[in-house]
CSV table of C-alpha atoms in Angstrom, one decimal:
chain,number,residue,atom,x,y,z
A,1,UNK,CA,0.0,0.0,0.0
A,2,UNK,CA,1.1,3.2,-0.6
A,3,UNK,CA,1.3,5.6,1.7
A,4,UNK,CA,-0.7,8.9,2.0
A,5,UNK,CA,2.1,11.4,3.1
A,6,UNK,CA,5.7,11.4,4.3
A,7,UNK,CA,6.3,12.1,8.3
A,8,UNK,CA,7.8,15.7,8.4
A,9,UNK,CA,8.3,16.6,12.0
A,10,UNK,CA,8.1,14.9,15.6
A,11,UNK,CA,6.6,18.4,17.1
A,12,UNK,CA,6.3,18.6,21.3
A,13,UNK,CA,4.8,21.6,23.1
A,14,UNK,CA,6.7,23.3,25.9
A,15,UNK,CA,6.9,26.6,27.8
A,16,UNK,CA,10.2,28.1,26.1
A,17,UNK,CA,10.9,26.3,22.5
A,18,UNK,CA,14.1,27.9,22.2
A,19,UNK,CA,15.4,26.3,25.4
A,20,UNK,CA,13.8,22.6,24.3
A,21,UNK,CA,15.8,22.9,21.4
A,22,UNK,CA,18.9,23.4,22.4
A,23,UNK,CA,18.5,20.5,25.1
A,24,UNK,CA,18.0,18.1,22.2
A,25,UNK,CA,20.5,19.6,20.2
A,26,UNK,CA,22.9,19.1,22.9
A,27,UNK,CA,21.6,15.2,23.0
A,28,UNK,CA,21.0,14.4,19.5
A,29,UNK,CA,23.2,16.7,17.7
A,30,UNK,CA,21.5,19.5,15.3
A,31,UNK,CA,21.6,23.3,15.2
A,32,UNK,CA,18.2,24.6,16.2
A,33,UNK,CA,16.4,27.2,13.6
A,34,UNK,CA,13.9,29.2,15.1
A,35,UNK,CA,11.3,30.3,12.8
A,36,UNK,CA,10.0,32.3,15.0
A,37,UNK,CA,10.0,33.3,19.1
A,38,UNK,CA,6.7,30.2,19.3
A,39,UNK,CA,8.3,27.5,16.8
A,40,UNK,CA,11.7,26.4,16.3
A,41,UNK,CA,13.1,23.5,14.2
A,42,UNK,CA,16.2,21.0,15.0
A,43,UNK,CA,17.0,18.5,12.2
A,44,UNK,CA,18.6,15.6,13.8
A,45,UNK,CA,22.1,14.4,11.7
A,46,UNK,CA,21.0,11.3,10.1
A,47,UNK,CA,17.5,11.0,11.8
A,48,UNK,CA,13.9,12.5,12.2
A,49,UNK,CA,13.5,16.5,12.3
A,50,UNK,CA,11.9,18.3,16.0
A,51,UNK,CA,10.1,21.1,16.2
A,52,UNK,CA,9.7,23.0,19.3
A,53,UNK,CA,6.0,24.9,19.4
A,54,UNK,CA,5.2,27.7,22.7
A,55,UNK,CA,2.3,26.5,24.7
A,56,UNK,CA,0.8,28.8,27.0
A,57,UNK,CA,0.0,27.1,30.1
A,58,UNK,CA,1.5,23.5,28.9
A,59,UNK,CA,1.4,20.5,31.3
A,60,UNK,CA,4.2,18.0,31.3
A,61,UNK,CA,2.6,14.0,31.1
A,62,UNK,CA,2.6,11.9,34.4
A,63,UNK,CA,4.9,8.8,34.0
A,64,UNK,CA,3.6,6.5,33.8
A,65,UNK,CA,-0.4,7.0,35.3
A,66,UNK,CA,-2.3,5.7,32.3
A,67,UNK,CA,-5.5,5.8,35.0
A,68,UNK,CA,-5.4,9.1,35.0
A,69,UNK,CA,-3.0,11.1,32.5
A,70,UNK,CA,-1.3,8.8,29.6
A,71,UNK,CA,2.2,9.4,28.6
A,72,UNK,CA,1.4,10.3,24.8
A,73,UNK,CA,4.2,9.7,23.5
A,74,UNK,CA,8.3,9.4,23.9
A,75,UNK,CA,11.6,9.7,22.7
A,76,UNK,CA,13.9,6.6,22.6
A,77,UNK,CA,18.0,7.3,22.5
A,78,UNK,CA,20.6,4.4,21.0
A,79,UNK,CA,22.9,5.4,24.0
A,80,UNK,CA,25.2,2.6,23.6
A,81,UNK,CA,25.9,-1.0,23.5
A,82,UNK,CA,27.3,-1.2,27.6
A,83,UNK,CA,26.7,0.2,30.9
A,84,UNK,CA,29.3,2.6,31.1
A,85,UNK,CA,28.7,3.9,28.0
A,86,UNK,CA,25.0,4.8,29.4
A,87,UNK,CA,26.0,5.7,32.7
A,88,UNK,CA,28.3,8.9,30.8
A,89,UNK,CA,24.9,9.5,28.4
A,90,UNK,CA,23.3,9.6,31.7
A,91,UNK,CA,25.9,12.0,33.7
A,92,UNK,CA,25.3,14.2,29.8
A,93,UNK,CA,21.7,14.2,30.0
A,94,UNK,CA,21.3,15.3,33.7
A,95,UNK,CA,24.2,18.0,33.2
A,96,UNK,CA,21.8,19.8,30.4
A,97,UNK,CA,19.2,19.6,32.9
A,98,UNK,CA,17.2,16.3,32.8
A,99,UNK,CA,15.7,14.3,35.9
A,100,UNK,CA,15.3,10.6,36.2
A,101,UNK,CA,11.9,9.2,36.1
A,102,UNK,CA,12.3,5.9,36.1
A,103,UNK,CA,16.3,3.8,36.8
A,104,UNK,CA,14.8,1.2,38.4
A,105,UNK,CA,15.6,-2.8,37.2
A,106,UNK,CA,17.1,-0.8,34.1
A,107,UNK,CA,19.6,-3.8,33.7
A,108,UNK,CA,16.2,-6.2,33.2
A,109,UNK,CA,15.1,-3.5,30.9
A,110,UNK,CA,18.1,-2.0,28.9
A,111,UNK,CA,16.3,1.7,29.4
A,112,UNK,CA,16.2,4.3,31.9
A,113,UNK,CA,13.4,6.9,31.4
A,114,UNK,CA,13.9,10.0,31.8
A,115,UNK,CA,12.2,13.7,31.7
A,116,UNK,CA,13.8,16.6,29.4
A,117,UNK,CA,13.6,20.3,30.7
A,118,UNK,CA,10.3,20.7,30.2
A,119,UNK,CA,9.1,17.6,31.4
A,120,UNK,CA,8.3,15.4,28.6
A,121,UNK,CA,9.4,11.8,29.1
A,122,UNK,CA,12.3,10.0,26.7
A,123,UNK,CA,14.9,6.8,27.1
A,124,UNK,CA,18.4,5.7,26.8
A,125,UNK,CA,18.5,2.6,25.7
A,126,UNK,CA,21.2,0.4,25.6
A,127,UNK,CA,21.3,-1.0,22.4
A,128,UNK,CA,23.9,-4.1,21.8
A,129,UNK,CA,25.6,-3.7,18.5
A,130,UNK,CA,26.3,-7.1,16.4
């Protein structure tokens, strides 16, 4: 089947776009374009492009409380194929101003979850290369 349109942007709402942007940049590598003060634009080397839009009064998700407030969506990270290697993305991450969600039994799970800046959830993952 062919398909109806081609994915163009990933886009996640925050309080400060500019600020988003350069947090992912710093992860993900990119140089953020802002279009304009409510909408910038990072185009990931080699992978999908983010767009950063201003929302007034925006609400991080809770994670995880499907009962109440789903998660939506989130960002996975190829951080690595070992520990260490994910431990330093993790020191990286929290230095740009990220918080732990979820490190518990990450070794059973190859992740750790985590919140960016503005509160939206995304992962390391430890990815073994072949």
């Amino acid at each position: 089947m062919a398909p109806v349109a081609r994915l163009r942007s990933v886009v996640l709402d925050c309080p400060d776009p500019s600020e988003l942007a350069v947090f992912y940049a710093a992860v993900a590598g990119g140089t953020p374009v802002a279009e304009d003060e409510d909408w910038v634009v990072l185009q990931v080397p080699s992978g999908p492009r983010l767009a950063f839009q201003r929302a007034p009064g925006f609400t991080p998700p809770a994670w995880p409380a499907a009962d109440h407030d789903s998660q939506q969506f989130h960002l996975d990270f190829d951080a690595g194929g070992t520990w260490e290697e994910i431990d330093a993305a993790e020191e990286k991450v929290l230095a740009l101003g990220a918080r732990v969600l979820d490190g518990e039994d990450y070794e059973k799970k190859d992740f750790r979850v985590y919140a960016d800046p503005a509160g939206h959830p995304f992962c390391l993952c430890r990815i073994e290369q072949p």
